[in-house]
């Protein structure tokens, strides 16, 4: 049996509010709303209990749960939701389930215009972890979509707790920048796309490379450069790593080396350009420990025309390559993209399209060289670390499958299989 320790001694979580029994959650929330309404400074608008979604944040420990709770403070300005922070305390053998509730209110314009959302925090330990999904469901607001933000490494699909949470979730959000084994865990995400077709899948790292994908596309919005799209034959991508020999997790939760962003970008370019893996080659290299990869590719005949960052397939083909390599850097967070270079040859003339970080970590330099002529050079603001709440906000705005991301995940798996 699960011990409900709500009224017993033990863990204190000031940020989580008042400790209650699980069956008292709704009653306590109603009391908190009433108390907020009686506070004249908050205005009567807080009495409207509006929610647009249920957000479950699943964390492996209390420290991670505390950081997630801080993210909610900035997220709250754009999303009203019932939030449940679920801590899976796998290090504790004794079975227990503890609960806390609080009403979190933040000023919109002034103290007279505030909005609030409900936060419930659950800590499950021992055998209660397996029952966490069942205990969670009565807390969720009915008839609203359920978003699951899973913080940390994704578990195996056979994990019963994770499987039960997936079954009730409309969308599942990960952050591969914190994966300690990026190759293995990206494979897990790709498999999850097939195993849970009714749940959409997201990765905050996909949002982090959106600006890079846009900058690459903008090169070929220029009519003069568009023909070179068909002639691209070499892709080089560099990602930042900590200057250490052994894999390490930083204080911010980043893992080094972690080439997840570089892998996603490389797989996206491969898919958009219509490339395929070359067969029977011994030149492919995977160095997981350092984050270095090289693949020999086959590209369609460029004479058959182009589409936006994609080529129509044809029988004739030519050689190409994708190279991903680490760049030691102490100025930016591990995993950040440092360089993307596309090399194209058309009519015996070589063109190089480059996006790279130089001395300023929050800016990139874009350039186009055709032959020995530097045609175009710009400096673009592109911070190395986007705020987590901004990335999460974008994911909560998506109401359908991100099929391009899911296809890119499968492309990444195909690269590993080579």
Short mmCIF file of C-alpha atoms in Angstrom, two decimals:
data_model
loop_
_atom_site.label_atom_id
_atom_site.label_comp_id
_atom_site.label_asym_id
_atom_site.label_seq_id
_atom_site.Cartn_x
_atom_site.Cartn_y
_atom_site.Cartn_z
CA UNK A 1 0.00 0.00 0.00
CA UNK A 2 1.10 3.54 -0.66
CA UNK A 3 1.70 5.70 2.38
CA UNK A 4 0.19 9.17 2.06
CA UNK A 5 2.66 11.32 4.01
CA UNK A 6 0.87 14.59 3.44
CA UNK A 7 0.40 15.31 7.13
CA UNK A 8 3.56 13.70 8.36
CA UNK A 9 7.08 15.08 8.86
CA UNK A 10 9.55 15.04 5.99
CA UNK A 11 10.21 17.05 2.85
CA UNK A 12 9.67 20.79 2.87
CA UNK A 13 9.16 22.55 -0.47
CA UNK A 14 8.53 26.28 0.07
CA UNK A 15 8.09 26.86 -3.67
CA UNK A 16 5.42 24.14 -3.90
CA UNK A 17 2.92 25.64 -1.47
CA UNK A 18 0.92 23.80 1.18
CA UNK A 19 1.24 20.07 1.80
CA UNK A 20 -2.11 18.29 1.49
CA UNK A 21 -3.63 14.86 1.04
CA UNK A 22 -4.19 13.92 -2.58
CA UNK A 23 -7.94 13.75 -2.08
CA UNK A 24 -7.85 17.32 -0.72
CA UNK A 25 -6.25 18.91 -3.80
CA UNK A 26 -9.45 20.26 -5.38
CA UNK A 27 -10.80 21.54 -2.08
CA UNK A 28 -7.56 23.33 -1.25
CA UNK A 29 -7.33 24.92 -4.71
CA UNK A 30 -10.88 26.23 -4.37
CA UNK A 31 -9.91 27.77 -1.04
CA UNK A 32 -6.84 29.42 -2.56
CA UNK A 33 -8.93 30.95 -5.35
CA UNK A 34 -11.38 32.29 -2.78
CA UNK A 35 -8.57 33.79 -0.73
CA UNK A 36 -7.09 35.44 -3.82
CA UNK A 37 -10.46 36.93 -4.71
CA UNK A 38 -10.76 38.43 -1.24
CA UNK A 39 -7.40 40.16 -1.62
CA UNK A 40 -8.34 43.57 -3.02
CA UNK A 41 -4.93 44.12 -4.58
CA UNK A 42 -5.35 41.22 -6.98
CA UNK A 43 -8.64 42.38 -8.42
CA UNK A 44 -11.72 40.26 -9.05
CA UNK A 45 -10.35 38.88 -12.33
CA UNK A 46 -8.43 36.10 -10.55
CA UNK A 47 -11.68 34.48 -9.51
CA UNK A 48 -12.11 33.23 -13.09
CA UNK A 49 -10.54 29.78 -13.10
CA UNK A 50 -9.52 29.64 -16.74
CA UNK A 51 -7.29 26.89 -18.09
CA UNK A 52 -6.46 26.00 -21.66
CA UNK A 53 -4.40 22.88 -21.04
CA UNK A 54 -2.96 20.46 -18.50
CA UNK A 55 0.82 20.53 -18.24
CA UNK A 56 2.59 17.61 -16.52
CA UNK A 57 6.26 18.19 -15.78
CA UNK A 58 7.99 14.91 -14.93
CA UNK A 59 11.36 15.23 -13.19
CA UNK A 60 13.87 12.74 -11.72
CA UNK A 61 14.55 14.69 -8.50
CA UNK A 62 13.46 17.63 -6.36
CA UNK A 63 16.28 19.91 -7.54
CA UNK A 64 15.17 19.54 -11.16
CA UNK A 65 11.55 20.10 -10.09
CA UNK A 66 12.57 23.36 -8.41
CA UNK A 67 14.26 24.59 -11.60
CA UNK A 68 11.18 23.67 -13.63
CA UNK A 69 9.00 25.60 -11.20
CA UNK A 70 11.13 28.71 -11.86
CA UNK A 71 10.63 28.30 -15.62
CA UNK A 72 6.87 28.47 -15.05
CA UNK A 73 7.14 32.00 -13.67
CA UNK A 74 8.02 33.35 -17.12
CA UNK A 75 5.83 30.90 -19.01
CA UNK A 76 2.79 32.02 -17.03
CA UNK A 77 2.57 35.33 -18.89
CA UNK A 78 1.28 33.54 -21.99
CA UNK A 79 -0.30 30.29 -20.82
CA UNK A 80 -2.97 29.61 -18.27
CA UNK A 81 -2.88 25.99 -17.27
CA UNK A 82 -3.23 23.48 -14.51
CA UNK A 83 0.33 22.39 -13.88
CA UNK A 84 1.36 19.19 -12.13
CA UNK A 85 5.02 18.68 -11.27
CA UNK A 86 5.60 14.95 -10.82
CA UNK A 87 8.85 13.90 -9.13
CA UNK A 88 9.77 10.23 -9.60
CA UNK A 89 12.03 9.55 -6.62
CA UNK A 90 13.49 6.23 -7.78
CA UNK A 91 16.21 6.34 -5.12
CA UNK A 92 13.72 5.77 -2.29
CA UNK A 93 12.52 2.20 -1.70
CA UNK A 94 9.70 2.95 0.72
CA UNK A 95 6.41 3.48 -1.09
CA UNK A 96 4.91 6.95 -0.63
CA UNK A 97 3.02 9.68 -2.44
CA UNK A 98 3.17 13.27 -1.16
CA UNK A 99 1.29 16.29 -2.53
CA UNK A 100 1.55 20.08 -2.38
CA UNK A 101 -0.70 22.73 -3.94
CA UNK A 102 -0.30 26.43 -4.60
CA UNK A 103 -1.86 29.19 -6.67
CA UNK A 104 0.79 31.12 -8.57
CA UNK A 105 -0.18 34.67 -9.52
CA UNK A 106 1.82 37.15 -11.57
CA UNK A 107 1.25 40.77 -12.56
CA UNK A 108 0.28 41.39 -16.16
CA UNK A 109 0.11 45.21 -16.22
CA UNK A 110 -0.04 46.14 -12.56
CA UNK A 111 -1.05 44.51 -9.28
CA UNK A 112 -4.65 45.21 -10.24
CA UNK A 113 -4.26 43.04 -13.35
CA UNK A 114 -2.90 39.65 -12.44
CA UNK A 115 -3.44 36.13 -13.64
CA UNK A 116 -3.01 32.87 -11.81
CA UNK A 117 -2.56 29.20 -12.51
CA UNK A 118 -2.82 26.16 -10.29
CA UNK A 119 0.27 24.13 -9.46
CA UNK A 120 0.21 20.72 -7.84
CA UNK A 121 3.45 18.97 -6.90
CA UNK A 122 3.58 15.21 -6.39
CA UNK A 123 6.53 13.15 -5.16
CA UNK A 124 6.22 9.42 -5.78
CA UNK A 125 8.62 6.87 -4.33
CA UNK A 126 8.89 3.10 -4.30
CA UNK A 127 5.97 1.17 -5.73
CA UNK A 128 3.92 4.38 -5.86
CA UNK A 129 5.88 5.33 -8.98
CA UNK A 130 4.07 2.63 -10.97
CA UNK A 131 0.72 4.02 -9.82
CA UNK A 132 1.67 7.66 -10.45
CA UNK A 133 -0.38 7.94 -13.63
CA UNK A 134 -3.54 6.62 -11.93
CA UNK A 135 -3.12 8.98 -8.98
CA UNK A 136 -2.45 11.86 -11.35
CA UNK A 137 -5.53 11.54 -13.55
CA UNK A 138 -8.12 12.77 -10.99
CA UNK A 139 -6.05 15.94 -10.58
CA UNK A 140 -6.11 16.79 -14.29
CA UNK A 141 -8.82 19.08 -15.58
CA UNK A 142 -11.16 17.09 -17.84
CA UNK A 143 -11.77 17.94 -21.50
CA UNK A 144 -8.45 19.79 -21.82
CA UNK A 145 -5.39 18.49 -23.70
CA UNK A 146 -2.56 17.03 -21.64
CA UNK A 147 1.02 18.09 -22.41
CA UNK A 148 3.85 16.08 -20.87
CA UNK A 149 7.26 17.72 -20.42
CA UNK A 150 9.67 14.90 -19.57
CA UNK A 151 12.91 16.34 -18.15
CA UNK A 152 15.97 14.12 -18.42
CA UNK A 153 16.82 11.02 -20.42
CA UNK A 154 13.85 9.27 -22.03
CA UNK A 155 13.18 5.86 -20.48
CA UNK A 156 12.81 2.67 -22.41
CA UNK A 157 9.38 2.33 -24.01
CA UNK A 158 8.73 -0.67 -21.77
CA UNK A 159 8.89 1.50 -18.64
CA UNK A 160 5.32 1.19 -17.29
CA UNK A 161 5.23 4.64 -15.64
CA UNK A 162 6.37 6.40 -18.80
CA UNK A 163 4.07 4.30 -20.98
CA UNK A 164 1.04 5.20 -18.83
CA UNK A 165 1.90 8.91 -18.98
CA UNK A 166 2.30 8.74 -22.76
CA UNK A 167 -1.14 7.16 -23.12
CA UNK A 168 -2.86 10.16 -21.48
CA UNK A 169 -0.69 12.81 -23.17
CA UNK A 170 -1.63 14.84 -26.21
CA UNK A 171 1.95 16.01 -26.69
CA UNK A 172 5.29 14.85 -25.24
CA UNK A 173 8.15 17.35 -24.92
CA UNK A 174 11.82 16.45 -24.39
CA UNK A 175 15.07 18.40 -24.40
CA UNK A 176 17.86 16.43 -26.04
CA UNK A 177 20.48 18.97 -24.95
CA UNK A 178 20.51 17.15 -21.60
CA UNK A 179 20.73 13.60 -22.99
CA UNK A 180 23.80 11.85 -21.59
CA UNK A 181 23.75 9.30 -24.42
CA UNK A 182 22.46 11.35 -27.39
CA UNK A 183 22.66 8.56 -29.98
CA UNK A 184 20.77 6.05 -27.88
CA UNK A 185 18.16 8.53 -26.69
CA UNK A 186 17.50 10.03 -30.13
CA UNK A 187 16.85 6.46 -31.29
CA UNK A 188 14.39 6.10 -28.40
CA UNK A 189 12.53 9.24 -29.52
CA UNK A 190 12.37 8.00 -33.11
CA UNK A 191 10.96 4.66 -31.92
CA UNK A 192 8.41 6.53 -29.79
CA UNK A 193 7.01 8.21 -32.92
CA UNK A 194 5.93 4.77 -34.15
CA UNK A 195 5.01 3.33 -30.75
CA UNK A 196 2.73 6.25 -29.78
CA UNK A 197 1.20 7.59 -33.03
CA UNK A 198 -1.60 9.37 -31.14
CA UNK A 199 0.86 11.53 -29.20
CA UNK A 200 2.80 14.31 -30.90
CA UNK A 201 6.50 14.55 -30.12
CA UNK A 202 8.64 17.65 -29.51
CA UNK A 203 12.25 18.45 -28.67
CA UNK A 204 13.33 21.86 -27.37
CA UNK A 205 16.57 21.40 -29.33
CA UNK A 206 14.56 21.47 -32.57
CA UNK A 207 13.44 24.96 -31.59
CA UNK A 208 17.04 25.95 -30.89
CA UNK A 209 18.07 25.25 -34.49
CA UNK A 210 15.07 26.97 -36.09
CA UNK A 211 17.04 30.21 -36.63
CA UNK A 212 19.89 28.26 -38.23
CA UNK A 213 17.50 26.53 -40.61
CA UNK A 214 15.99 29.90 -41.51
CA UNK A 215 19.40 31.45 -42.21
CA UNK A 216 20.33 28.53 -44.46
CA UNK A 217 17.09 28.87 -46.40
CA UNK A 218 17.58 32.62 -46.78
CA UNK A 219 20.82 32.08 -48.69
CA UNK A 220 18.82 30.58 -51.53
CA UNK A 221 16.03 33.14 -51.46
CA UNK A 222 18.46 35.30 -53.47
CA UNK A 223 17.84 34.55 -57.17
CA UNK A 224 21.57 34.78 -57.95
CA UNK A 225 22.41 32.01 -55.48
CA UNK A 226 19.44 29.73 -56.04
CA UNK A 227 21.07 27.67 -58.83
CA UNK A 228 23.88 26.71 -56.42
CA UNK A 229 21.38 24.86 -54.25
CA UNK A 230 21.37 22.01 -56.76
CA UNK A 231 25.17 21.85 -56.72
CA UNK A 232 25.69 21.43 -52.98
CA UNK A 233 27.99 18.47 -52.37
CA UNK A 234 29.57 19.08 -48.97
CA UNK A 235 27.96 19.89 -45.61
CA UNK A 236 30.13 20.72 -42.59
CA UNK A 237 28.68 21.34 -39.13
CA UNK A 238 30.54 22.11 -35.91
CA UNK A 239 29.15 21.94 -32.37
CA UNK A 240 30.64 23.32 -29.16
CA UNK A 241 32.09 20.97 -26.56
CA UNK A 242 33.73 21.53 -23.19
CA UNK A 243 37.53 21.15 -23.41
CA UNK A 244 37.51 17.93 -21.39
CA UNK A 245 38.44 14.42 -22.41
CA UNK A 246 35.57 12.69 -20.59
CA UNK A 247 31.81 13.24 -21.03
CA UNK A 248 30.50 15.64 -18.39
CA UNK A 249 27.23 17.27 -17.32
CA UNK A 250 27.52 20.98 -16.54
CA UNK A 251 25.86 22.84 -13.67
CA UNK A 252 23.23 24.10 -16.16
CA UNK A 253 22.29 20.53 -17.07
CA UNK A 254 24.05 20.48 -20.46
CA UNK A 255 25.98 17.40 -21.49
CA UNK A 256 29.31 17.54 -23.33
CA UNK A 257 29.80 16.29 -25.91
CA UNK A 258 26.21 16.41 -27.14
CA UNK A 259 25.93 16.68 -30.94
CA UNK A 260 22.10 16.45 -30.92
CA UNK A 261 21.58 19.86 -32.56
CA UNK A 262 24.22 19.16 -35.18
CA UNK A 263 22.72 15.75 -35.91
CA UNK A 264 19.21 17.18 -36.27
CA UNK A 265 20.44 19.93 -38.60
CA UNK A 266 22.50 17.52 -40.69
CA UNK A 267 19.59 15.08 -41.02
CA UNK A 268 17.23 17.93 -41.94
CA UNK A 269 19.59 19.10 -44.70
CA UNK A 270 19.99 15.54 -45.97
CA UNK A 271 16.22 15.14 -46.20
CA UNK A 272 15.63 18.55 -47.79
CA UNK A 273 18.34 17.99 -50.41
CA UNK A 274 17.06 14.53 -51.23
CA UNK A 275 20.36 12.83 -50.41
CA UNK A 276 20.73 9.15 -49.55
CA UNK A 277 23.50 7.18 -47.87
CA UNK A 278 26.16 5.76 -50.18
CA UNK A 279 26.24 1.98 -50.18
CA UNK A 280 29.31 -0.15 -49.66
CA UNK A 281 31.57 2.64 -48.45
CA UNK A 282 34.23 2.30 -45.75
CA UNK A 283 34.59 6.06 -45.32
CA UNK A 284 31.75 6.57 -42.84
CA UNK A 285 32.96 7.34 -39.31
CA UNK A 286 31.15 7.47 -35.97
CA UNK A 287 33.11 8.63 -32.91
CA UNK A 288 30.43 8.85 -30.26
CA UNK A 289 32.83 9.74 -27.45
CA UNK A 290 33.97 12.93 -29.21
CA UNK A 291 30.90 13.83 -31.28
CA UNK A 292 32.63 13.41 -34.65
CA UNK A 293 30.74 11.89 -37.61
CA UNK A 294 31.28 11.58 -41.34
CA UNK A 295 28.96 10.08 -43.93
CA UNK A 296 29.46 9.56 -47.63
CA UNK A 297 26.25 10.44 -49.45
CA UNK A 298 24.66 10.16 -52.88
CA UNK A 299 22.83 13.19 -54.24
CA UNK A 300 20.40 13.44 -57.16
CA UNK A 301 21.55 14.75 -60.50
CA UNK A 302 21.43 18.57 -60.16
CA UNK A 303 20.31 18.96 -63.75
CA UNK A 304 16.81 17.77 -62.87
CA UNK A 305 15.81 21.00 -61.06
CA UNK A 306 15.24 22.07 -57.50
CA UNK A 307 12.57 22.75 -54.95
CA UNK A 308 12.97 24.84 -51.82
CA UNK A 309 15.91 23.17 -50.05
CA UNK A 310 15.12 19.95 -51.88
CA UNK A 311 15.86 18.27 -55.17
CA UNK A 312 13.69 16.12 -57.39
CA UNK A 313 15.11 12.62 -57.45
CA UNK A 314 16.60 11.16 -60.61
CA UNK A 315 18.41 8.01 -61.63
CA UNK A 316 21.78 9.66 -62.18
CA UNK A 317 23.60 10.65 -59.00
CA UNK A 318 26.88 12.10 -57.74
CA UNK A 319 28.91 11.96 -54.55
CA UNK A 320 28.43 14.14 -51.49
CA UNK A 321 29.37 14.15 -47.82
CA UNK A 322 28.19 15.31 -44.39
CA UNK A 323 30.75 15.95 -41.66
CA UNK A 324 29.92 16.81 -38.04
CA UNK A 325 32.80 17.66 -35.74
CA UNK A 326 33.31 19.05 -32.23
CA UNK A 327 34.85 22.45 -31.52
CA UNK A 328 36.25 23.03 -27.99
CA UNK A 329 34.77 26.27 -26.70
CA UNK A 330 34.44 27.71 -23.20
CA UNK A 331 32.43 30.78 -24.27
CA UNK A 332 29.21 29.03 -25.27
CA UNK A 333 27.12 26.22 -23.79
CA UNK A 334 28.00 22.68 -24.93
CA UNK A 335 25.93 21.49 -27.87
CA UNK A 336 25.55 24.98 -29.39
CA UNK A 337 26.11 25.16 -33.13
CA UNK A 338 29.36 26.93 -34.03
CA UNK A 339 29.59 26.56 -37.80
CA UNK A 340 27.57 25.48 -40.81
CA UNK A 341 29.29 25.48 -44.20
CA UNK A 342 27.72 24.37 -47.48
CA UNK A 343 29.97 23.95 -50.50
CA UNK A 344 28.51 23.89 -54.01
CA UNK A 345 29.96 23.54 -57.47
CA UNK A 346 28.11 24.77 -60.56
CA UNK A 347 29.58 25.14 -64.05
CA UNK A 348 33.07 24.52 -62.64
CA UNK A 349 32.65 27.42 -60.22
CA UNK A 350 32.71 26.79 -56.47
CA UNK A 351 30.45 28.62 -54.03
CA UNK A 352 30.71 28.48 -50.23
CA UNK A 353 27.83 29.46 -47.93
CA UNK A 354 28.94 29.90 -44.32
CA UNK A 355 27.28 30.65 -40.98
CA UNK A 356 29.73 30.78 -38.10
CA UNK A 357 30.38 32.18 -34.65
CA UNK A 358 33.55 34.18 -34.26
CA UNK A 359 34.46 36.50 -31.38
CA UNK A 360 30.91 37.38 -30.30
CA UNK A 361 29.02 34.40 -28.82
CA UNK A 362 25.59 35.98 -29.38
CA UNK A 363 26.17 36.81 -33.07
CA UNK A 364 26.97 34.82 -36.19
CA UNK A 365 28.65 35.91 -39.40
CA UNK A 366 27.05 34.83 -42.66
CA UNK A 367 29.01 34.93 -45.88
CA UNK A 368 28.81 33.85 -49.51
CA UNK A 369 31.97 33.27 -51.55
CA UNK A 370 31.80 32.47 -55.25
CA UNK A 371 35.22 31.59 -56.58
CA UNK A 372 37.58 34.11 -54.99
CA UNK A 373 34.91 36.78 -54.78
CA UNK A 374 33.30 37.52 -51.37
CA UNK A 375 29.79 38.49 -52.50
CA UNK A 376 27.91 38.90 -49.23
CA UNK A 377 28.74 39.20 -45.56
CA UNK A 378 26.45 40.02 -42.64
CA UNK A 379 26.42 39.88 -38.85
CA UNK A 380 23.21 38.42 -37.40
CA UNK A 381 22.11 38.39 -33.76
CA UNK A 382 21.73 34.76 -32.76
CA UNK A 383 22.12 34.07 -29.00
CA UNK A 384 23.77 30.80 -28.10
CA UNK A 385 21.25 30.05 -25.34
CA UNK A 386 17.56 30.68 -25.84
CA UNK A 387 15.44 30.97 -22.72
CA UNK A 388 13.84 27.66 -21.77
CA UNK A 389 10.45 29.28 -21.15
CA UNK A 390 10.47 30.74 -24.68
CA UNK A 391 11.15 27.34 -26.23
CA UNK A 392 8.50 25.71 -24.07
CA UNK A 393 6.02 28.44 -25.00
CA UNK A 394 6.50 27.65 -28.69
CA UNK A 395 5.93 23.95 -28.10
CA UNK A 396 2.72 24.57 -26.17
CA UNK A 397 1.45 26.61 -29.12
CA UNK A 398 1.66 23.61 -31.47
CA UNK A 399 -1.59 21.70 -31.63
CA UNK A 400 -0.69 19.01 -34.18
CA UNK A 401 2.16 16.66 -34.99
CA UNK A 402 5.37 18.34 -36.14
CA UNK A 403 5.83 15.91 -39.00
CA UNK A 404 9.02 17.58 -40.25
CA UNK A 405 10.65 17.05 -36.86
CA UNK A 406 9.45 13.46 -36.63
CA UNK A 407 10.78 12.75 -40.13
CA UNK A 408 14.10 14.33 -39.20
CA UNK A 409 14.34 12.05 -36.15
CA UNK A 410 13.96 9.04 -38.42
CA UNK A 411 16.64 10.46 -40.72
CA UNK A 412 18.99 10.71 -37.73
CA UNK A 413 18.34 7.04 -36.92
CA UNK A 414 19.08 6.15 -40.54
CA UNK A 415 22.44 7.90 -40.26
CA UNK A 416 23.29 5.88 -37.15
CA UNK A 417 22.32 2.66 -38.88
CA UNK A 418 24.83 3.31 -41.64
#
